[in-house]
Short mmCIF file of N, CA, C and O in Angstrom, two decimals:
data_model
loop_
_atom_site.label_atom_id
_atom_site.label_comp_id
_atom_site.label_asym_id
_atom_site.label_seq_id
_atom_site.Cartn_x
_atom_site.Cartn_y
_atom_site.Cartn_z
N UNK C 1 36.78 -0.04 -26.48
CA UNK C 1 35.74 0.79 -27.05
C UNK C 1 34.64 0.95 -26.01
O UNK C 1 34.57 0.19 -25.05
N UNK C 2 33.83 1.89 -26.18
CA UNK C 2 33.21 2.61 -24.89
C UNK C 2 31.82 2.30 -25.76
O UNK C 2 31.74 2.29 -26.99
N UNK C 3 30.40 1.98 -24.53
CA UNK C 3 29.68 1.92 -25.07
C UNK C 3 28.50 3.03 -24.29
O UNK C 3 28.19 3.05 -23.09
N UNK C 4 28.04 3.83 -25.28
CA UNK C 4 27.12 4.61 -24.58
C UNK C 4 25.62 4.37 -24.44
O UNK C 4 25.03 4.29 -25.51
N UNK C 5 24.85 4.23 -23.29
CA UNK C 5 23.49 4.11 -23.53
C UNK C 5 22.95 5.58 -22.75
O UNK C 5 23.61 6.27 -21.98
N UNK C 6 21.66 5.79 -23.18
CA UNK C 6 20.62 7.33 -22.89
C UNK C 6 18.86 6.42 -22.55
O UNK C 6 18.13 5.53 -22.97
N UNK C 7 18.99 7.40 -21.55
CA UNK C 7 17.49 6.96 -20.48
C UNK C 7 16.18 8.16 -21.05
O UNK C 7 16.10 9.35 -20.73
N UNK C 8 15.51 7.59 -21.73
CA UNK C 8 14.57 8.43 -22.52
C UNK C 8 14.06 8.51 -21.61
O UNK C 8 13.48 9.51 -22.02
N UNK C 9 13.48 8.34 -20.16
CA UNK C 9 12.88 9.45 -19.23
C UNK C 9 13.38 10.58 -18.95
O UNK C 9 12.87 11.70 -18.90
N UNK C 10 14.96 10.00 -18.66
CA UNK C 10 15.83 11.32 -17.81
C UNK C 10 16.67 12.32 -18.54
O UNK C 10 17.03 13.48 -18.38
N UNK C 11 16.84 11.34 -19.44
CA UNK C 11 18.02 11.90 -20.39
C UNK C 11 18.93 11.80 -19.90
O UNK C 11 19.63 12.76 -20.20
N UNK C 12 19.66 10.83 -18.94
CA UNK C 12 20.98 10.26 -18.52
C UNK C 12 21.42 9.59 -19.71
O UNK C 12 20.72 8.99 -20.52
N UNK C 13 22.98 9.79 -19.72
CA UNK C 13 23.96 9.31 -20.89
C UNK C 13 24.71 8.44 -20.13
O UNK C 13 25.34 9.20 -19.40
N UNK C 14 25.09 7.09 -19.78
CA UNK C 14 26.18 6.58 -19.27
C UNK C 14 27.20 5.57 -20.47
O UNK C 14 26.91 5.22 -21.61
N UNK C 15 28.01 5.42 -19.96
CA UNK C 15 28.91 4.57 -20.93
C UNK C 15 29.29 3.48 -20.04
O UNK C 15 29.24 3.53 -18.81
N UNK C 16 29.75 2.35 -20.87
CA UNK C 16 30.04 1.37 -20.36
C UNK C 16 31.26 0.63 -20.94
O UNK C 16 31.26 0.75 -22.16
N UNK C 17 32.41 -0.16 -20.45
CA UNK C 17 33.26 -1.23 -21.65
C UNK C 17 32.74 -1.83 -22.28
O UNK C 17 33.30 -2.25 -23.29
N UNK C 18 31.33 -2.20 -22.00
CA UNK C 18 30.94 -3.37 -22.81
C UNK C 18 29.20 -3.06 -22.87
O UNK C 18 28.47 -2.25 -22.30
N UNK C 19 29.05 -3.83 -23.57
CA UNK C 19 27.24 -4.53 -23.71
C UNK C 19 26.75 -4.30 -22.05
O UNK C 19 27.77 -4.43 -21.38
N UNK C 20 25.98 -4.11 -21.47
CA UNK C 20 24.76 -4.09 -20.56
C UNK C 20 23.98 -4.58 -20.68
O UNK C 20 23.02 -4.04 -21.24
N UNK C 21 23.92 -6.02 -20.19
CA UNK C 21 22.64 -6.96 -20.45
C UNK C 21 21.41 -5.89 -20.24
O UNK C 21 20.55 -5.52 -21.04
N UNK C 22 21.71 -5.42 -18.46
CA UNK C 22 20.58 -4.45 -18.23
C UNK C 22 19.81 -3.73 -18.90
O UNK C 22 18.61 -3.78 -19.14
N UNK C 23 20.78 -2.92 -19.22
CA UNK C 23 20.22 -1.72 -19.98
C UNK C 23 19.47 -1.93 -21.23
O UNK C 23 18.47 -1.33 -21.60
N UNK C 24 20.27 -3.11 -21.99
CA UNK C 24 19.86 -3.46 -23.36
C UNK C 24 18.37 -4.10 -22.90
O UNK C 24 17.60 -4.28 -23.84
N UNK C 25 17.87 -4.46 -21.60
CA UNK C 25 16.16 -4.96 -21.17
C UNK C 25 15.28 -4.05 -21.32
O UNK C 25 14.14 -4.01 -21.80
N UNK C 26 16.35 -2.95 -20.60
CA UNK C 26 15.04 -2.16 -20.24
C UNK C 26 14.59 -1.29 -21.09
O UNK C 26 15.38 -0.57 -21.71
N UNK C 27 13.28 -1.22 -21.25
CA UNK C 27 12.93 -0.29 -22.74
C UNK C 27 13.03 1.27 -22.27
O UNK C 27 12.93 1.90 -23.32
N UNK C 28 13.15 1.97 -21.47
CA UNK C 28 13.54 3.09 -21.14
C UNK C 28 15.14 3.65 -21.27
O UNK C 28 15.59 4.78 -21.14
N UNK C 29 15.72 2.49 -21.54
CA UNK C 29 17.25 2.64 -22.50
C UNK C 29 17.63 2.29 -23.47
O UNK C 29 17.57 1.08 -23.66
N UNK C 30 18.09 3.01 -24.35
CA UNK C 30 18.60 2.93 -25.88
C UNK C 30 19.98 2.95 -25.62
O UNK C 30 20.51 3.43 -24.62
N UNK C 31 20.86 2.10 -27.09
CA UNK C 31 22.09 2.19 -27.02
C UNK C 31 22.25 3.37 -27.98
O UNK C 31 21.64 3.44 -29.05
N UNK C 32 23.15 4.35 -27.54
CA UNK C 32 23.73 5.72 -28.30
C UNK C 32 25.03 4.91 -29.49
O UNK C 32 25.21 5.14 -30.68
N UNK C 33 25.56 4.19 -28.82
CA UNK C 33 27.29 3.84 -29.94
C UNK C 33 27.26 2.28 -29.59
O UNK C 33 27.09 1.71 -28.51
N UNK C 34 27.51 1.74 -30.94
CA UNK C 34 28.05 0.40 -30.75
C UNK C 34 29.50 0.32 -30.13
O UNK C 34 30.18 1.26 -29.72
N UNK C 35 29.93 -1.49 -30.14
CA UNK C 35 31.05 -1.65 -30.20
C UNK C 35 32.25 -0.80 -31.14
O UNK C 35 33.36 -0.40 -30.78
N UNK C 36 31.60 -0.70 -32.40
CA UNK C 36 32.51 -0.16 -33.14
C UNK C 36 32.73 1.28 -33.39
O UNK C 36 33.46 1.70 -34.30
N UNK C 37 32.02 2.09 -32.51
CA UNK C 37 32.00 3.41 -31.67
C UNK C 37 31.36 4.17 -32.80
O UNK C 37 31.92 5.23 -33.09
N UNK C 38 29.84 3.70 -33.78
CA UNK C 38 29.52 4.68 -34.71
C UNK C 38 28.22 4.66 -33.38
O UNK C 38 27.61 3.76 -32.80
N UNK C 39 28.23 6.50 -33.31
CA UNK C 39 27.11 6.99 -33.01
C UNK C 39 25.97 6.93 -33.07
O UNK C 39 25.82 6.68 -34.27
N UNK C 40 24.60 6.99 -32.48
CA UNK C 40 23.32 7.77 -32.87
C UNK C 40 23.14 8.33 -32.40
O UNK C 40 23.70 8.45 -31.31
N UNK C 41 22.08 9.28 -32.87
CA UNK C 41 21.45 10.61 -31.60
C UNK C 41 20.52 9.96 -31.43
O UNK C 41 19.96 9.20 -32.22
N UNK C 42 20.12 10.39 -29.69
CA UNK C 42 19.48 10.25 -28.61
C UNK C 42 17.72 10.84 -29.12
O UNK C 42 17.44 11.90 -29.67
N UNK C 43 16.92 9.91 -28.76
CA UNK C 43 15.82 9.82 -29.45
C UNK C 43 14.90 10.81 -28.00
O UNK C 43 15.48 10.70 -26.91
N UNK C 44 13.76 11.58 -27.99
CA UNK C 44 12.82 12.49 -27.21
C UNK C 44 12.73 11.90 -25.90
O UNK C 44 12.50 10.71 -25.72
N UNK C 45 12.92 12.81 -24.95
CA UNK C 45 12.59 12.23 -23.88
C UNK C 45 11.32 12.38 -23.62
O UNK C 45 10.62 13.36 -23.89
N UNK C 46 10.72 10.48 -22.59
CA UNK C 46 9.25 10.22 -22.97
C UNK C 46 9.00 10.13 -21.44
O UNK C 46 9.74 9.45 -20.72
N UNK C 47 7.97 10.80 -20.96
CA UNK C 47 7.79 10.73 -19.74
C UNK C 47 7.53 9.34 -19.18
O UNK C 47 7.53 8.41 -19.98
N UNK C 48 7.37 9.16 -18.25
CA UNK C 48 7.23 7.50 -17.51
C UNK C 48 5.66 7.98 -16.80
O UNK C 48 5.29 7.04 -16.10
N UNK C 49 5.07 8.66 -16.77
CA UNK C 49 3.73 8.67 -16.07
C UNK C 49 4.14 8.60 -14.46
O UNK C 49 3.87 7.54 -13.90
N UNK C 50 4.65 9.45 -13.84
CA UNK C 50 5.15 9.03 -12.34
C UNK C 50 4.31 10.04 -11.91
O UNK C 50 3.46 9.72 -11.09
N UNK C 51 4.40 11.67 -12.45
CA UNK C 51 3.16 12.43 -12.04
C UNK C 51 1.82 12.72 -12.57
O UNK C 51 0.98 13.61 -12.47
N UNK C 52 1.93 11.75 -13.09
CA UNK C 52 0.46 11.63 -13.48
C UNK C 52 -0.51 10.53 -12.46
O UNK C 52 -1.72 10.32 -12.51
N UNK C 53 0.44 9.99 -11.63
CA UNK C 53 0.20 8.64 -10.95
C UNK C 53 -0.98 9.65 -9.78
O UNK C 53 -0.72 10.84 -9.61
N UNK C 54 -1.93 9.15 -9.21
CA UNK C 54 -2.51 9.37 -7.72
C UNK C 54 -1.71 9.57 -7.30
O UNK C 54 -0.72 8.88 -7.53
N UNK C 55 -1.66 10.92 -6.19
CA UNK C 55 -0.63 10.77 -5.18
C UNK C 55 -1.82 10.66 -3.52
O UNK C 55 -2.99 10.94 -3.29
N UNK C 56 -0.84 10.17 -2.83
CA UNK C 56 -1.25 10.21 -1.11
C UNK C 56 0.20 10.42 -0.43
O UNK C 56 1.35 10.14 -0.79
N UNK C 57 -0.46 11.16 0.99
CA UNK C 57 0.33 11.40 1.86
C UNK C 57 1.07 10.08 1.92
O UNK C 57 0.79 9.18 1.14
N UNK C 58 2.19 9.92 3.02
CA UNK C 58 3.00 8.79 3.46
C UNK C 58 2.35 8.41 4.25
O UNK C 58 1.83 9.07 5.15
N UNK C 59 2.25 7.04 4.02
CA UNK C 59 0.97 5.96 5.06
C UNK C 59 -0.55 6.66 4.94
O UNK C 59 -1.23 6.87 5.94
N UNK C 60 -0.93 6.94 3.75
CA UNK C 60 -2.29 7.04 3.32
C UNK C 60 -2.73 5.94 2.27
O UNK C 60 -2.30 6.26 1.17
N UNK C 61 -3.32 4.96 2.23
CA UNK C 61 -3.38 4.14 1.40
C UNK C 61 -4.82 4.53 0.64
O UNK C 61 -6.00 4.36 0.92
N UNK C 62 -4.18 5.07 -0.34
CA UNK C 62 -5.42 4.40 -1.41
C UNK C 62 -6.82 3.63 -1.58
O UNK C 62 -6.78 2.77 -2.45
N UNK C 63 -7.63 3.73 -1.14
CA UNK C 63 -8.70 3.55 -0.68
C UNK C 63 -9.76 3.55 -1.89
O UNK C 63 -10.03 4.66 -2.35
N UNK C 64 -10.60 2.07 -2.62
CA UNK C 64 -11.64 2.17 -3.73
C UNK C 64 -12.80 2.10 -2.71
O UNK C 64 -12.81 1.84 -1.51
N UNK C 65 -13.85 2.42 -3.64
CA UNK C 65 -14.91 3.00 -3.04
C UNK C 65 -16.55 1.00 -3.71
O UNK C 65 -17.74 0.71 -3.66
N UNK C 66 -15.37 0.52 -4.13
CA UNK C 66 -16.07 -0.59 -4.61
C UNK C 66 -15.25 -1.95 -4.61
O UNK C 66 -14.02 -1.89 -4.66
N UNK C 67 -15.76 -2.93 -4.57
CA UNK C 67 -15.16 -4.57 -4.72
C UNK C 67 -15.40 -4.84 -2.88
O UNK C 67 -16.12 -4.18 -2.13
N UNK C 68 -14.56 -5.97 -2.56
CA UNK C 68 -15.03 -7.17 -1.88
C UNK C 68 -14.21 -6.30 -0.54
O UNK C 68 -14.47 -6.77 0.56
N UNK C 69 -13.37 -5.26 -0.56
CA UNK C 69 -12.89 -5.07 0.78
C UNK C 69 -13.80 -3.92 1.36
O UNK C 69 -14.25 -3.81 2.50
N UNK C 70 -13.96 -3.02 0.19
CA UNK C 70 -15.16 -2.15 0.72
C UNK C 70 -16.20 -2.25 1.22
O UNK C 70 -16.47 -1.57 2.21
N UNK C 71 -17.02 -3.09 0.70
CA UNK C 71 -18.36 -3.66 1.34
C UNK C 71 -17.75 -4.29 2.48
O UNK C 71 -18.61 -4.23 3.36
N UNK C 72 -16.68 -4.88 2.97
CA UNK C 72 -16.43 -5.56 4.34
C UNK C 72 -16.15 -4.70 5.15
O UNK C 72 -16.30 -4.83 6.36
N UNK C 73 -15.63 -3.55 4.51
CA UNK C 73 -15.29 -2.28 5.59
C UNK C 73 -16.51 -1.52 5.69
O UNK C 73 -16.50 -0.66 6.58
N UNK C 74 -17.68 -1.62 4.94
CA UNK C 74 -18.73 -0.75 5.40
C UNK C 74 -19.53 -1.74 6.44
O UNK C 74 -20.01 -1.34 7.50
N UNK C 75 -19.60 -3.16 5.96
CA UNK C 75 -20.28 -3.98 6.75
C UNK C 75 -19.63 -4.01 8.10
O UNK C 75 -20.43 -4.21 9.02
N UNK C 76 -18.23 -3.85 8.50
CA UNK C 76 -18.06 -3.40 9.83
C UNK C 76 -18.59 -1.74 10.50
O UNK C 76 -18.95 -1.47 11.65
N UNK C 77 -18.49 -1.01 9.52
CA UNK C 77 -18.61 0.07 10.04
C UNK C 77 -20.34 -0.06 10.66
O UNK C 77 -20.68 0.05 11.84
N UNK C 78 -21.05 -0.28 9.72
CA UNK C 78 -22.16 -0.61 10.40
C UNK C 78 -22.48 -1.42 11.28
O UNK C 78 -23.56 -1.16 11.82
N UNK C 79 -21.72 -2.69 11.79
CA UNK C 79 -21.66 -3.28 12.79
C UNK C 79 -21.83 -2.65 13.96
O UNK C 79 -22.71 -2.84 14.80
N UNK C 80 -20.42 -1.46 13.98
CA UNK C 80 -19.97 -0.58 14.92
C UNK C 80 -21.01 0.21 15.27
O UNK C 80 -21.23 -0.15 16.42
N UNK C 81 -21.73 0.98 15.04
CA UNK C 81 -22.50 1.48 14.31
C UNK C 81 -23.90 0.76 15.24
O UNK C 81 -24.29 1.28 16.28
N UNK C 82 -24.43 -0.27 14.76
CA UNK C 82 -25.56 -0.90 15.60
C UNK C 82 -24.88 -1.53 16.83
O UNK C 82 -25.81 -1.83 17.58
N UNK C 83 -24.05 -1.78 17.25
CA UNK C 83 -23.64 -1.99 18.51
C UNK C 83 -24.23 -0.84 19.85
O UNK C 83 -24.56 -1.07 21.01
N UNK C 84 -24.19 0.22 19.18
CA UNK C 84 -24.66 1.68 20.20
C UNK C 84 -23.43 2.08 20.99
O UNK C 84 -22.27 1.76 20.75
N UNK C 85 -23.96 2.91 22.07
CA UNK C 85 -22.70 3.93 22.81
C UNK C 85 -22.25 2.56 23.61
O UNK C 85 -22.60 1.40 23.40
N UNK C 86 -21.24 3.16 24.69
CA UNK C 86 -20.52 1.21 25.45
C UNK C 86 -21.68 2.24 26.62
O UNK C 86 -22.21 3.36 26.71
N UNK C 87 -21.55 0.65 27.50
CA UNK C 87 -22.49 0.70 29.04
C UNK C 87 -21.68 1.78 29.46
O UNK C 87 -20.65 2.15 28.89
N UNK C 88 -22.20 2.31 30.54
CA UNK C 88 -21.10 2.97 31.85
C UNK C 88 -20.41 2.22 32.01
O UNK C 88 -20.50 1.06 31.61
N UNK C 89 -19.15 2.96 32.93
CA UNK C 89 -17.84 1.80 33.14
C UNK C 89 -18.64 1.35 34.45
O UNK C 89 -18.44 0.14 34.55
N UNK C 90 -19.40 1.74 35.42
CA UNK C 90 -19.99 0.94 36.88
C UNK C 90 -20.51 0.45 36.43
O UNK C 90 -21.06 -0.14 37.36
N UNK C 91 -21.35 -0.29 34.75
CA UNK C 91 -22.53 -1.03 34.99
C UNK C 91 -21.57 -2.94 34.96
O UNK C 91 -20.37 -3.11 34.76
N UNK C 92 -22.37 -3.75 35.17
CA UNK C 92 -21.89 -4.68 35.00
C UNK C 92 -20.87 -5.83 34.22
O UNK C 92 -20.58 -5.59 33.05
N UNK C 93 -20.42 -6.89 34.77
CA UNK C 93 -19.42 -7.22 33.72
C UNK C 93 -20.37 -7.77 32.33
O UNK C 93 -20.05 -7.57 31.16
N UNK C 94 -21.58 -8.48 32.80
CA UNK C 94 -22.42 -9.09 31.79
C UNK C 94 -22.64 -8.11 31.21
O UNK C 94 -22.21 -8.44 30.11
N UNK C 95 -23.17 -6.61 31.03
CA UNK C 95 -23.55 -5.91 29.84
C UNK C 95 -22.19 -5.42 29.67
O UNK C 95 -22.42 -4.40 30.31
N UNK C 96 -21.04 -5.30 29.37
CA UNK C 96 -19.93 -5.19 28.86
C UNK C 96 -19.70 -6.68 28.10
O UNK C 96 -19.46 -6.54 26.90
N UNK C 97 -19.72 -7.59 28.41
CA UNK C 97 -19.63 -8.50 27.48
C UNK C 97 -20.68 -8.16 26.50
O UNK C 97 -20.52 -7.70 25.38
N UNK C 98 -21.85 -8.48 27.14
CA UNK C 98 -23.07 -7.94 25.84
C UNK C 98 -22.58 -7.36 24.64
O UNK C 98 -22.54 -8.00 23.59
N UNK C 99 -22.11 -5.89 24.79
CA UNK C 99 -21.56 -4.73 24.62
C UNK C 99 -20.40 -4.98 23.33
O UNK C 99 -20.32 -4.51 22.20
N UNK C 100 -19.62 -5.92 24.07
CA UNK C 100 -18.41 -6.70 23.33
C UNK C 100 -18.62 -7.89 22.53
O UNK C 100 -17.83 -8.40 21.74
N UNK C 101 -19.88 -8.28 22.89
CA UNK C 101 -19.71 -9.30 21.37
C UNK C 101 -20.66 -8.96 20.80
O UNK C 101 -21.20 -9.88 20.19
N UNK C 102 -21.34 -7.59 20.68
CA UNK C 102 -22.06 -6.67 19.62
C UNK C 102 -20.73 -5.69 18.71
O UNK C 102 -20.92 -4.92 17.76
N UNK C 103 -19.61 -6.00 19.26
CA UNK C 103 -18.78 -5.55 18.49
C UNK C 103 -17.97 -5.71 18.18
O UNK C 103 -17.26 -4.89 17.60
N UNK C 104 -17.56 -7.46 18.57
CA UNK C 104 -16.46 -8.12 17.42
C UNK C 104 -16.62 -8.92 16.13
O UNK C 104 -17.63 -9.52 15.74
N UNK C 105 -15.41 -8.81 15.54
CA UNK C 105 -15.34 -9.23 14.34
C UNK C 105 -15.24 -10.29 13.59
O UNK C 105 -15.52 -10.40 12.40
N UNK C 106 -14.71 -11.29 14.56
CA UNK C 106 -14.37 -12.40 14.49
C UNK C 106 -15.22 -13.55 15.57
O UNK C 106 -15.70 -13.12 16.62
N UNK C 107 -15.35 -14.95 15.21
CA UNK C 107 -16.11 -16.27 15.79
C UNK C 107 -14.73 -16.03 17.36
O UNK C 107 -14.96 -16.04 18.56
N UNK C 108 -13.63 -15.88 16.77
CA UNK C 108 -12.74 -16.23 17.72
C UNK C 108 -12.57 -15.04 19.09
O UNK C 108 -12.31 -15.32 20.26
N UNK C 109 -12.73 -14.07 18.67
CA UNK C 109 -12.76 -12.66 19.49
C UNK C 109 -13.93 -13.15 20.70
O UNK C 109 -13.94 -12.91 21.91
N UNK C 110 -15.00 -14.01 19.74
CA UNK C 110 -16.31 -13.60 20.39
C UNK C 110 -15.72 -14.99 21.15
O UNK C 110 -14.92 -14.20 21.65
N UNK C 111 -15.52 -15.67 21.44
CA UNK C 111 -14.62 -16.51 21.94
C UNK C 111 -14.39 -16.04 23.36
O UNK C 111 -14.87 -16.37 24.44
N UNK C 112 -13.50 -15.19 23.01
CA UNK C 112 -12.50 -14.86 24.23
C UNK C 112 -13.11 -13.97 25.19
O UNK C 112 -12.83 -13.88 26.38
N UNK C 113 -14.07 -13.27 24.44
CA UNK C 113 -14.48 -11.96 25.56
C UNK C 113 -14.93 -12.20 26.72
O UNK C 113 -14.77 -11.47 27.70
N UNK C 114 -15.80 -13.68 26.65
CA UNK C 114 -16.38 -14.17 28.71
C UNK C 114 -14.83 -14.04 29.22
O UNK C 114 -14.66 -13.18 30.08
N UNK C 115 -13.90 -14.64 28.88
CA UNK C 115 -12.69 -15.26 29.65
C UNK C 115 -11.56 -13.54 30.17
O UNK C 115 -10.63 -13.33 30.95
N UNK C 116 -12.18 -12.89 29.42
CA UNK C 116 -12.00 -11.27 30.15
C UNK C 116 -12.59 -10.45 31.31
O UNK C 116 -13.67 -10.33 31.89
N UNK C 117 -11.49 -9.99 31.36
CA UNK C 117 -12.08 -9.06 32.78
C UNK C 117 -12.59 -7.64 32.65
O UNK C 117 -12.08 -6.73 31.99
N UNK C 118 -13.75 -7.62 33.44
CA UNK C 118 -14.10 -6.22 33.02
C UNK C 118 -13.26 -4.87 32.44
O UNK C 118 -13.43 -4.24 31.39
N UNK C 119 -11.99 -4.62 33.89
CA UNK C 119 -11.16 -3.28 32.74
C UNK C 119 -10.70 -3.79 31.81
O UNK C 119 -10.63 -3.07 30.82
N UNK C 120 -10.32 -4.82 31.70
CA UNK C 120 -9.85 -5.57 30.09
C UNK C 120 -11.02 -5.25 28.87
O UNK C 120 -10.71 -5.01 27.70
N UNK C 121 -12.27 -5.30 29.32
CA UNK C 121 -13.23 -4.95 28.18
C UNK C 121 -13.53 -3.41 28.14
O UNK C 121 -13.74 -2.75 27.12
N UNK C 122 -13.53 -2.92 29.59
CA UNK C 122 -13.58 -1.72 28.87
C UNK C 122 -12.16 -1.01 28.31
O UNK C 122 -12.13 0.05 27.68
N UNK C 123 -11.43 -1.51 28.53
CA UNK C 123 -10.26 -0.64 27.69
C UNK C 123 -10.13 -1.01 26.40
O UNK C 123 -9.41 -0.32 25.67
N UNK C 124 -10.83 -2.21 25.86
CA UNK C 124 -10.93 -2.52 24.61
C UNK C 124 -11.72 -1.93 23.83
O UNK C 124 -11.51 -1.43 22.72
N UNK C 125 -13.04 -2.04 24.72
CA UNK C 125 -14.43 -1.61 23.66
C UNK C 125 -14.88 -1.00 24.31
O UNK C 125 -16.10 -1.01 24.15
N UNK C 126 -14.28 0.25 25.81
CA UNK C 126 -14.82 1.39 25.86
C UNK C 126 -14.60 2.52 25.47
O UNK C 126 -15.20 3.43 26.05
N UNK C 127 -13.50 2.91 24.15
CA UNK C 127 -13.38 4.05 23.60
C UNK C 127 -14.42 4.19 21.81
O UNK C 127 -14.39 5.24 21.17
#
């Protein structure tokens, strides 16, 4: 005996030999026929909310305008921001460091930047 289940999003009908643990989970499937092959009809198809969802391009993330990552992303932006334009590339290695630990992010960055070499800083933090 054949068992039929129907996908109230899609309105797919499949059949099966048997029971479908699966299907019988998921609430977006109903069984159409028992084992003993008495019928029902197939109940309205119910949308799933997929276009109703936000959409973004591919690799556009979603972006809130409030909570604990926003304020860290504005508090860098303003970092960036009061740091000012970079030195000339002829001025010295000391105001490029200057320069560079007015504009990292991290205890550890600020770390590393003496132990760099000038084109090393400006190719970092002169664009």
């Amino acid at each position: 005996m054949t068992i039929r289940y129907h996908n109230r999003n899609t309105s797919d009908v499949v059949e099966r030999e048997r029971a479908d643990a699966r299907l019988e989970m998921l609430p977006n499937w109903e069984r159409l026929s028992d084992e003993d092959g008495n019928d029902a009809k197939p109940g309205p198809i119910e949308p799933d909310g997929v276009l109703t969802r936000p959409q973004a391009s591919p690799g556009v993330a979603l972006t809130s305008t409030e909570g604990p990552r926003a304020a860290a992303e504005e508090e860098h932006r303003e970092q960036q921001e009061d740091a000012g334009d970079p030195p000339d590339r002829s001025a010295s290695k000391d105001a490029w460091i200057e320069y560079a630990q007015k504009r990292a992010v991290s205890d550890e960055e600020r770390a590393e930047i003496p132990s760099l070499t000038k084109p090393v800083l400006i190719a970092k933090y002169g664009e």
